[in-house]
Amino acid sequence: MIELIGRSRKKTVEAEVGKTILELALQADVDWGFNCKRGTCSRCRCQVLEGIEYLSEPNKAELLGLDDEELEEGFRLGCQTKVNSDGAITVQNKPYF
Ligand code: FES
């Protein structure tokens, strides 16, 4: 399961393998920031609070868009990070502004 914490709503849904965090959030009607869906705007930035081992490794767009410190703290781009396997995952949308 994945708990998706948006700006004002949160929901726990099935962690569907292969879907991005943003896709799951939109599907669940959680208010999650996004604009480009291509890994450039950072509006979908989020922090993985639990279960990062169940998610994809940072891809090129994430490595370009996030600095090392952010990656170490579990920050990811919701439109790029995919579920690799089901597990207890908690992610919170934390855009810069
Ligand atoms: S929606 Fe723009 S970086 Fe994810």
PDB file of C-alpha atoms and ligand atoms in Angstrom:
ATOM      1  CA  MET A   1       0.000   0.000   0.000  1.00  0.00           C
ATOM      2  CA  ILE A   2       1.055   3.577  -0.529  1.00  0.00           C
ATOM      3  CA  GLU A   3       0.009   6.535   1.568  1.00  0.00           C
ATOM      4  CA  LEU A   4      -0.119   9.677  -0.556  1.00  0.00           C
ATOM      5  CA  ILE A   5      -0.074  12.937   1.377  1.00  0.00           C
ATOM      6  CA  GLY A   6      -1.136  15.867  -0.772  1.00  0.00           C
ATOM      7  CA  ARG A   7      -1.490  19.520   0.137  1.00  0.00           C
ATOM      8  CA  SER A   8      -4.796  19.112   1.900  1.00  0.00           C
ATOM      9  CA  ARG A   9      -5.865  15.514   1.346  1.00  0.00           C
ATOM     10  CA  LYS A  10      -4.248  12.178   1.963  1.00  0.00           C
ATOM     11  CA  LYS A  11      -5.176   8.714   0.885  1.00  0.00           C
ATOM     12  CA  THR A  12      -3.868   5.180   1.150  1.00  0.00           C
ATOM     13  CA  VAL A  13      -4.203   3.148  -2.026  1.00  0.00           C
ATOM     14  CA  GLU A  14      -2.799   0.017  -3.600  1.00  0.00           C
ATOM     15  CA  ALA A  15       0.809   0.518  -4.718  1.00  0.00           C
ATOM     16  CA  GLU A  16       0.338  -0.471  -8.363  1.00  0.00           C
ATOM     17  CA  VAL A  17       3.628  -1.676  -9.785  1.00  0.00           C
ATOM     18  CA  GLY A  18       4.857   0.374 -12.761  1.00  0.00           C
ATOM     19  CA  LYS A  19       2.805   3.471 -11.984  1.00  0.00           C
ATOM     20  CA  THR A  20       4.361   6.745 -10.958  1.00  0.00           C
ATOM     21  CA  ILE A  21       3.614   8.399  -7.638  1.00  0.00           C
ATOM     22  CA  LEU A  22       1.940  11.239  -9.519  1.00  0.00           C
ATOM     23  CA  GLU A  23      -0.264   8.849 -11.499  1.00  0.00           C
ATOM     24  CA  LEU A  24      -1.377   7.153  -8.287  1.00  0.00           C
ATOM     25  CA  ALA A  25      -2.040  10.495  -6.583  1.00  0.00           C
ATOM     26  CA  LEU A  26      -4.130  11.842  -9.470  1.00  0.00           C
ATOM     27  CA  GLN A  27      -5.981   8.570  -9.767  1.00  0.00           C
ATOM     28  CA  ALA A  28      -6.820   8.745  -6.041  1.00  0.00           C
ATOM     29  CA  ASP A  29      -7.884  12.378  -6.311  1.00  0.00           C
ATOM     30  CA  VAL A  30      -5.152  13.568  -3.962  1.00  0.00           C
ATOM     31  CA  ASP A  31      -4.195  17.213  -4.555  1.00  0.00           C
ATOM     32  CA  TRP A  32      -0.655  16.796  -5.816  1.00  0.00           C
ATOM     33  CA  GLY A  33       1.217  19.566  -7.615  1.00  0.00           C
ATOM     34  CA  PHE A  34       2.326  18.962 -11.180  1.00  0.00           C
ATOM     35  CA  ASN A  35       2.756  20.774 -14.429  1.00  0.00           C
ATOM     36  CA  CYS A  36       5.099  19.192 -16.964  1.00  0.00           C
ATOM     37  CA  LYS A  37       4.974  15.460 -16.093  1.00  0.00           C
ATOM     38  CA  ARG A  38       8.395  15.295 -17.753  1.00  0.00           C
ATOM     39  CA  GLY A  39      10.675  15.870 -14.796  1.00  0.00           C
ATOM     40  CA  THR A  40      11.476  19.520 -15.392  1.00  0.00           C
ATOM     41  CA  CYS A  41       9.093  21.726 -13.375  1.00  0.00           C
ATOM     42  CA  SER A  42       9.583  20.113  -9.923  1.00  0.00           C
ATOM     43  CA  ARG A  43       6.000  20.890  -8.925  1.00  0.00           C
ATOM     44  CA  CYS A  44       5.523  17.203  -8.147  1.00  0.00           C
ATOM     45  CA  ARG A  45       8.549  17.081  -5.836  1.00  0.00           C
ATOM     46  CA  CYS A  46       7.880  14.885  -2.857  1.00  0.00           C
ATOM     47  CA  GLN A  47       9.593  13.278   0.084  1.00  0.00           C
ATOM     48  CA  VAL A  48       9.513   9.545   0.603  1.00  0.00           C
ATOM     49  CA  LEU A  49       8.951   9.091   4.324  1.00  0.00           C
ATOM     50  CA  GLU A  50       8.845   5.310   4.251  1.00  0.00           C
ATOM     51  CA  GLY A  51       9.482   2.456   1.823  1.00  0.00           C
ATOM     52  CA  ILE A  52      11.946   4.018  -0.613  1.00  0.00           C
ATOM     53  CA  GLU A  53      13.220   0.466  -1.282  1.00  0.00           C
ATOM     54  CA  TYR A  54       9.943  -0.306  -3.064  1.00  0.00           C
ATOM     55  CA  LEU A  55      10.446   2.542  -5.544  1.00  0.00           C
ATOM     56  CA  SER A  56      12.531   2.911  -8.707  1.00  0.00           C
ATOM     57  CA  GLU A  57      16.058   4.295  -8.514  1.00  0.00           C
ATOM     58  CA  PRO A  58      16.324   8.015  -9.376  1.00  0.00           C
ATOM     59  CA  ASN A  59      16.319   8.414 -13.169  1.00  0.00           C
ATOM     60  CA  LYS A  60      18.193  10.968 -15.261  1.00  0.00           C
ATOM     61  CA  ALA A  61      15.580  13.707 -14.814  1.00  0.00           C
ATOM     62  CA  GLU A  62      15.617  13.260 -11.051  1.00  0.00           C
ATOM     63  CA  LEU A  63      19.403  13.264 -10.891  1.00  0.00           C
ATOM     64  CA  LEU A  64      19.395  16.524 -12.863  1.00  0.00           C
ATOM     65  CA  GLY A  65      16.526  18.149 -10.993  1.00  0.00           C
ATOM     66  CA  LEU A  66      17.384  17.249  -7.415  1.00  0.00           C
ATOM     67  CA  ASP A  67      20.647  17.836  -5.613  1.00  0.00           C
ATOM     68  CA  ASP A  68      22.522  15.150  -3.689  1.00  0.00           C
ATOM     69  CA  GLU A  69      21.284  16.360  -0.342  1.00  0.00           C
ATOM     70  CA  GLU A  70      17.668  16.196  -1.478  1.00  0.00           C
ATOM     71  CA  LEU A  71      18.139  12.682  -2.826  1.00  0.00           C
ATOM     72  CA  GLU A  72      19.724  11.611   0.457  1.00  0.00           C
ATOM     73  CA  GLU A  73      16.745  13.001   2.333  1.00  0.00           C
ATOM     74  CA  GLY A  74      14.384  10.989   0.153  1.00  0.00           C
ATOM     75  CA  PHE A  75      13.173  13.756  -2.121  1.00  0.00           C
ATOM     76  CA  ARG A  76      11.967  12.564  -5.511  1.00  0.00           C
ATOM     77  CA  LEU A  77       9.984  13.771  -8.496  1.00  0.00           C
ATOM     78  CA  GLY A  78       6.532  12.233  -8.318  1.00  0.00           C
ATOM     79  CA  CYS A  79       6.108  12.124 -12.089  1.00  0.00           C
ATOM     80  CA  GLN A  80       9.324  10.126 -12.494  1.00  0.00           C
ATOM     81  CA  THR A  81       9.447   7.783  -9.510  1.00  0.00           C
ATOM     82  CA  LYS A  82       7.682   4.487 -10.119  1.00  0.00           C
ATOM     83  CA  VAL A  83       6.506   1.744  -7.816  1.00  0.00           C
ATOM     84  CA  ASN A  84       8.762  -1.304  -8.217  1.00  0.00           C
ATOM     85  CA  SER A  85       7.001  -3.582  -5.775  1.00  0.00           C
ATOM     86  CA  ASP A  86       4.220  -3.364  -3.236  1.00  0.00           C
ATOM     87  CA  GLY A  87       5.164  -2.538   0.333  1.00  0.00           C
ATOM     88  CA  ALA A  88       4.494   0.037   3.021  1.00  0.00           C
ATOM     89  CA  ILE A  89       5.231   3.324   1.268  1.00  0.00           C
ATOM     90  CA  THR A  90       4.506   6.861   2.476  1.00  0.00           C
ATOM     91  CA  VAL A  91       5.129   9.871   0.257  1.00  0.00           C
ATOM     92  CA  GLN A  92       4.352  13.530   0.829  1.00  0.00           C
ATOM     93  CA  ASN A  93       4.101  16.180  -1.882  1.00  0.00           C
ATOM     94  CA  LYS A  94       6.564  18.964  -0.979  1.00  0.00           C
ATOM     95  CA  PRO A  95       7.039  21.410  -3.845  1.00  0.00           C
ATOM     96  CA  TYR A  96       9.432  24.333  -3.379  1.00  0.00           C
ATOM     97  CA  PHE A  97       6.591  26.868  -3.380  1.00  0.00           C
TER      98      PHE A  97
HETATM   99  S1  FES B   1       5.333  17.288 -13.030  1.00  0.00           S
HETATM  100 FE1  FES B   1       6.989  18.533 -13.605  1.00  0.00          FE
HETATM  101  S2  FES B   1       8.691  17.568 -12.673  1.00  0.00           S
HETATM  102 FE2  FES B   1       7.042  16.245 -12.249  1.00  0.00          FE
END
